[in-house]
């Protein structure tokens, strides 16, 4: 887990891959084994994976693609982001770069009775292709993302979570020892049409939840989590959709 936390500061969305570099068969085997070790946000949600060569998709980046299949409910989309971000950081530790492909087209839209959700394109990279100064990452200011009487400095690394078109749709409100995570409707993108944003932003929130939990665990802060997806915001703010609530426990 500590290694995953360290990868927060290394990972970077890679869009250009060197065709001279290749993932070895041994590395592919390690990646396949890791799939069975991923921890879901909700273990009751069915998920299936396909690890395929890039040519089996319409994608032109990387060497391989990892496709995730599930259902398209809000909890399932959160779960998809939470699961695949674990792979994103795991691959970074292997010097394998990743690009999330929200609009990537697979060769099969159904697998094991489940619907295609999203894919990771990945390929071997040189060390210099990864991030060496995370403070240069384009991220929204903390005062927009965090609200409430809480020392957010210890979990500030969570804001480096990747998101579709870098929209960063997460908002966190603190009330005592409780952190409530919301998906904000008030996000803009010049690339992504508004009808698609709820789908991809919900996946983004799953990614953020994993980052948030890594930062809490790094602080040795025990917590309990409740997934709130699908509930009505208690704040009455129609721009915010509740996603999860974390109760921080005594150390």
CSV table of C-alpha atoms in Angstrom, one decimal:
chain,number,residue,atom,x,y,z
A,1,UNK,CA,0.0,0.0,0.0
A,2,UNK,CA,2.9,2.4,0.8
A,3,UNK,CA,4.3,1.7,-2.6
A,4,UNK,CA,0.9,2.6,-4.2
A,5,UNK,CA,1.0,5.9,-2.2
A,6,UNK,CA,4.4,6.7,-3.5
A,7,UNK,CA,3.2,6.1,-7.1
A,8,UNK,CA,0.7,9.0,-6.7
A,9,UNK,CA,3.7,11.3,-7.2
A,10,UNK,CA,5.2,9.3,-10.1
A,11,UNK,CA,2.2,8.4,-12.3
A,12,UNK,CA,1.3,10.5,-15.3
A,13,UNK,CA,-1.0,10.1,-18.2
A,14,UNK,CA,1.2,8.9,-21.0
A,15,UNK,CA,0.0,9.7,-24.6
A,16,UNK,CA,3.2,9.0,-26.6
A,17,UNK,CA,4.8,5.6,-26.4
A,18,UNK,CA,8.2,4.6,-27.8
A,19,UNK,CA,7.5,1.7,-30.2
A,20,UNK,CA,11.1,0.4,-29.5
A,21,UNK,CA,10.1,-0.5,-25.9
A,22,UNK,CA,8.1,-3.7,-25.2
A,23,UNK,CA,6.5,-5.3,-22.2
A,24,UNK,CA,8.0,-8.7,-21.5
A,25,UNK,CA,6.0,-11.9,-21.1
A,26,UNK,CA,7.1,-12.0,-17.5
A,27,UNK,CA,5.7,-8.5,-17.0
A,28,UNK,CA,2.4,-9.5,-18.7
A,29,UNK,CA,2.2,-12.5,-16.3
A,30,UNK,CA,2.7,-10.2,-13.3
A,31,UNK,CA,0.0,-7.9,-14.6
A,32,UNK,CA,-2.5,-10.8,-15.1
A,33,UNK,CA,-1.8,-12.0,-11.5
A,34,UNK,CA,-2.4,-8.5,-10.1
A,35,UNK,CA,-5.8,-8.4,-11.6
A,36,UNK,CA,-6.9,-11.1,-9.1
A,37,UNK,CA,-5.5,-9.1,-6.3
A,38,UNK,CA,-7.5,-5.9,-6.9
A,39,UNK,CA,-9.7,-4.8,-4.0
A,40,UNK,CA,-13.2,-3.7,-5.1
A,41,UNK,CA,-15.1,-0.8,-3.7
A,42,UNK,CA,-18.1,-3.1,-3.6
A,43,UNK,CA,-17.5,-6.8,-3.9
A,44,UNK,CA,-21.1,-7.6,-4.8
A,45,UNK,CA,-20.8,-5.8,-8.2
A,46,UNK,CA,-19.8,-8.2,-11.0
A,47,UNK,CA,-16.7,-7.3,-13.0
A,48,UNK,CA,-14.7,-8.9,-15.8
A,49,UNK,CA,-11.4,-7.9,-17.4
A,50,UNK,CA,-9.8,-8.5,-20.8
A,51,UNK,CA,-6.1,-7.9,-21.4
A,52,UNK,CA,-5.7,-7.6,-25.2
A,53,UNK,CA,-3.2,-6.3,-27.7
A,54,UNK,CA,-3.8,-2.7,-28.8
A,55,UNK,CA,-4.8,-3.9,-32.3
A,56,UNK,CA,-7.9,-5.6,-30.8
A,57,UNK,CA,-9.3,-2.1,-30.1
A,58,UNK,CA,-9.6,1.1,-32.1
A,59,UNK,CA,-6.9,2.6,-29.8
A,60,UNK,CA,-3.6,3.8,-31.2
A,61,UNK,CA,-1.7,4.3,-28.0
A,62,UNK,CA,0.5,1.9,-26.0
A,63,UNK,CA,1.1,-1.8,-26.6
A,64,UNK,CA,-1.8,-3.4,-24.7
A,65,UNK,CA,-5.2,-2.5,-23.4
A,66,UNK,CA,-6.9,-3.5,-20.2
A,67,UNK,CA,-10.7,-3.5,-20.7
A,68,UNK,CA,-13.2,-3.5,-17.8
A,69,UNK,CA,-16.7,-4.9,-18.1
A,70,UNK,CA,-19.5,-4.4,-15.5
A,71,UNK,CA,-22.9,-2.9,-15.4
A,72,UNK,CA,-23.6,0.8,-15.9
A,73,UNK,CA,-25.1,1.7,-12.5
A,74,UNK,CA,-23.6,4.5,-10.5
A,75,UNK,CA,-22.1,2.2,-7.9
A,76,UNK,CA,-20.6,0.0,-10.7
A,77,UNK,CA,-19.0,3.1,-12.3
A,78,UNK,CA,-17.5,4.1,-9.0
A,79,UNK,CA,-16.2,0.6,-8.6
A,80,UNK,CA,-14.7,0.6,-12.1
A,81,UNK,CA,-12.6,3.7,-11.3
A,82,UNK,CA,-11.6,2.4,-7.9
A,83,UNK,CA,-10.4,-0.9,-9.4
A,84,UNK,CA,-8.5,0.4,-12.5
A,85,UNK,CA,-6.7,3.1,-10.6
A,86,UNK,CA,-5.1,0.4,-8.5
A,87,UNK,CA,-3.7,-1.0,-11.8
A,88,UNK,CA,-2.7,2.5,-12.9
A,89,UNK,CA,-0.4,2.9,-9.9
A,90,UNK,CA,0.7,-0.7,-10.0
A,91,UNK,CA,1.9,-0.3,-13.6
A,92,UNK,CA,3.7,2.9,-12.8
A,93,UNK,CA,5.8,1.0,-10.3
A,94,UNK,CA,6.8,-1.3,-13.2
A,95,UNK,CA,7.8,1.7,-15.4
A,96,UNK,CA,4.7,1.0,-17.5
A,97,UNK,CA,2.8,4.1,-18.6
A,98,UNK,CA,-1.0,4.3,-18.7
A,99,UNK,CA,-3.5,6.4,-20.5
A,100,UNK,CA,-7.2,6.2,-19.5
A,101,UNK,CA,-9.3,5.9,-22.7
A,102,UNK,CA,-12.9,7.0,-21.9
A,103,UNK,CA,-13.9,6.9,-25.6
A,104,UNK,CA,-11.8,4.0,-26.6
A,105,UNK,CA,-13.6,1.5,-28.8
A,106,UNK,CA,-13.2,-2.2,-27.9
A,107,UNK,CA,-13.6,-5.1,-30.3
A,108,UNK,CA,-16.4,-6.5,-28.1
A,109,UNK,CA,-18.9,-4.4,-26.2
A,110,UNK,CA,-20.1,-7.4,-24.2
A,111,UNK,CA,-18.1,-9.9,-22.2
A,112,UNK,CA,-19.3,-12.6,-19.8
A,113,UNK,CA,-22.8,-11.0,-19.9
A,114,UNK,CA,-21.4,-7.6,-18.8
A,115,UNK,CA,-21.1,-4.3,-20.6
A,116,UNK,CA,-17.9,-2.6,-21.6
A,117,UNK,CA,-17.2,0.4,-19.3
A,118,UNK,CA,-13.7,1.8,-19.9
A,119,UNK,CA,-10.1,0.8,-20.8
A,120,UNK,CA,-6.5,1.5,-19.9
A,121,UNK,CA,-4.0,1.7,-22.7
A,122,UNK,CA,-0.5,0.9,-21.5
A,123,UNK,CA,3.1,0.4,-22.6
A,124,UNK,CA,6.6,0.3,-21.4
A,125,UNK,CA,8.1,3.7,-20.8
A,126,UNK,CA,11.4,5.3,-19.9
A,127,UNK,CA,11.8,6.7,-16.4
A,128,UNK,CA,11.9,10.3,-17.6
A,129,UNK,CA,8.4,9.9,-19.0
A,130,UNK,CA,6.9,9.8,-15.5
A,131,UNK,CA,6.3,12.8,-13.3
A,132,UNK,CA,9.2,14.1,-11.3
A,133,UNK,CA,7.5,17.1,-9.8
A,134,UNK,CA,3.9,16.6,-8.9
A,135,UNK,CA,3.4,20.2,-7.9
A,136,UNK,CA,3.5,21.1,-11.5
A,137,UNK,CA,0.4,19.1,-12.3
A,138,UNK,CA,-2.5,21.2,-13.2
A,139,UNK,CA,-4.9,20.9,-10.3
A,140,UNK,CA,-7.7,23.0,-8.9
A,141,UNK,CA,-7.0,25.0,-5.8
A,142,UNK,CA,-7.6,23.3,-2.4
A,143,UNK,CA,-10.1,25.9,-1.3
A,144,UNK,CA,-12.4,24.8,-4.2
A,145,UNK,CA,-12.0,21.1,-3.5
A,146,UNK,CA,-12.0,21.1,0.3
A,147,UNK,CA,-14.5,22.7,2.7
A,148,UNK,CA,-15.0,22.6,6.4
A,149,UNK,CA,-13.0,22.7,9.6
A,150,UNK,CA,-10.4,20.0,9.0
A,151,UNK,CA,-6.7,19.9,8.4
A,152,UNK,CA,-6.7,18.8,4.7
A,153,UNK,CA,-2.9,19.2,4.4
A,154,UNK,CA,-2.3,15.5,5.3
A,155,UNK,CA,-4.6,14.3,2.5
A,156,UNK,CA,-3.8,16.9,-0.1
A,157,UNK,CA,-2.1,14.4,-2.3
A,158,UNK,CA,-5.6,12.9,-3.1
A,159,UNK,CA,-6.2,15.9,-5.4
A,160,UNK,CA,-3.6,14.6,-7.9
A,161,UNK,CA,-6.1,11.8,-8.9
A,162,UNK,CA,-6.5,11.7,-12.7
A,163,UNK,CA,-9.9,12.6,-14.2
A,164,UNK,CA,-11.6,12.8,-17.6
A,165,UNK,CA,-10.4,15.9,-19.4
A,166,UNK,CA,-8.9,16.9,-16.1
A,167,UNK,CA,-12.3,18.0,-14.9
A,168,UNK,CA,-11.6,17.1,-11.2
A,169,UNK,CA,-15.3,16.8,-10.3
A,170,UNK,CA,-14.7,15.8,-6.6
A,171,UNK,CA,-15.6,18.0,-3.7
A,172,UNK,CA,-15.0,17.1,0.0
A,173,UNK,CA,-16.9,18.6,2.9
A,174,UNK,CA,-15.7,18.0,6.5
A,175,UNK,CA,-17.9,18.0,9.5
A,176,UNK,CA,-16.0,17.1,12.7
A,177,UNK,CA,-14.5,13.7,12.0
A,178,UNK,CA,-16.6,13.0,9.0
A,179,UNK,CA,-15.6,13.6,5.4
A,180,UNK,CA,-18.3,13.5,2.8
A,181,UNK,CA,-17.3,13.2,-0.9
A,182,UNK,CA,-19.5,14.7,-3.6
A,183,UNK,CA,-19.5,14.7,-7.4
A,184,UNK,CA,-19.9,18.2,-8.6
A,185,UNK,CA,-22.2,18.9,-11.5
A,186,UNK,CA,-20.6,22.3,-11.8
A,187,UNK,CA,-17.6,21.2,-14.0
A,188,UNK,CA,-16.8,22.3,-17.5
A,189,UNK,CA,-15.0,20.7,-20.4
A,190,UNK,CA,-14.4,22.0,-23.9
A,191,UNK,CA,-14.0,18.4,-25.1
A,192,UNK,CA,-16.6,16.2,-23.4
A,193,UNK,CA,-20.2,16.8,-24.3
A,194,UNK,CA,-22.4,17.5,-21.2
A,195,UNK,CA,-24.5,14.2,-21.6
A,196,UNK,CA,-21.4,12.1,-21.2
A,197,UNK,CA,-20.0,13.9,-18.1
A,198,UNK,CA,-22.1,12.1,-15.4
A,199,UNK,CA,-20.9,8.7,-16.7
A,200,UNK,CA,-17.2,9.5,-16.8
A,201,UNK,CA,-17.2,11.8,-13.8
A,202,UNK,CA,-18.6,9.0,-11.7
A,203,UNK,CA,-15.7,6.8,-12.8
A,204,UNK,CA,-13.4,9.7,-11.8
A,205,UNK,CA,-14.9,9.7,-8.3
A,206,UNK,CA,-14.0,6.1,-7.9
A,207,UNK,CA,-10.4,7.0,-8.8
A,208,UNK,CA,-10.5,9.8,-6.3
A,209,UNK,CA,-11.8,7.6,-3.5
A,210,UNK,CA,-8.9,5.3,-4.0
A,211,UNK,CA,-6.5,8.2,-3.8
A,212,UNK,CA,-8.2,9.6,-0.7
A,213,UNK,CA,-8.0,6.2,1.0
A,214,UNK,CA,-4.3,5.9,0.2
A,215,UNK,CA,-3.6,9.3,1.8
A,216,UNK,CA,-5.6,8.4,4.9
A,217,UNK,CA,-3.8,5.1,5.3
A,218,UNK,CA,-0.5,6.9,4.7
A,219,UNK,CA,-1.4,9.1,7.7
A,220,UNK,CA,-2.2,6.0,9.6
A,221,UNK,CA,-5.8,7.3,10.0
A,222,UNK,CA,-8.3,4.5,10.5
A,223,UNK,CA,-11.7,5.1,9.0
A,224,UNK,CA,-15.0,3.5,8.0
A,225,UNK,CA,-16.6,4.1,4.6
A,226,UNK,CA,-20.2,4.3,3.5
A,227,UNK,CA,-21.0,4.5,-0.2
A,228,UNK,CA,-23.8,7.1,-0.8
A,229,UNK,CA,-24.1,6.9,-4.6
A,230,UNK,CA,-27.7,7.4,-5.7
A,231,UNK,CA,-28.8,9.3,-2.5
A,232,UNK,CA,-30.1,12.8,-2.4
A,233,UNK,CA,-27.7,15.5,-1.1
A,234,UNK,CA,-28.6,16.4,2.5
A,235,UNK,CA,-27.2,19.9,1.8
A,236,UNK,CA,-29.9,20.6,-0.7
A,237,UNK,CA,-27.3,21.7,-3.2
A,238,UNK,CA,-28.5,20.3,-6.5
A,239,UNK,CA,-25.0,20.8,-8.0
A,240,UNK,CA,-23.5,18.2,-5.6
A,241,UNK,CA,-24.2,14.5,-5.7
A,242,UNK,CA,-23.2,12.5,-2.6
A,243,UNK,CA,-20.7,9.7,-3.4
A,244,UNK,CA,-19.2,8.4,-0.1
A,245,UNK,CA,-18.8,9.3,3.6
A,246,UNK,CA,-15.7,8.6,5.6
A,247,UNK,CA,-15.9,8.5,9.4
A,248,UNK,CA,-12.4,9.0,10.9
A,249,UNK,CA,-11.8,6.9,14.0
A,250,UNK,CA,-9.5,7.4,16.9
A,251,UNK,CA,-5.9,6.3,16.3
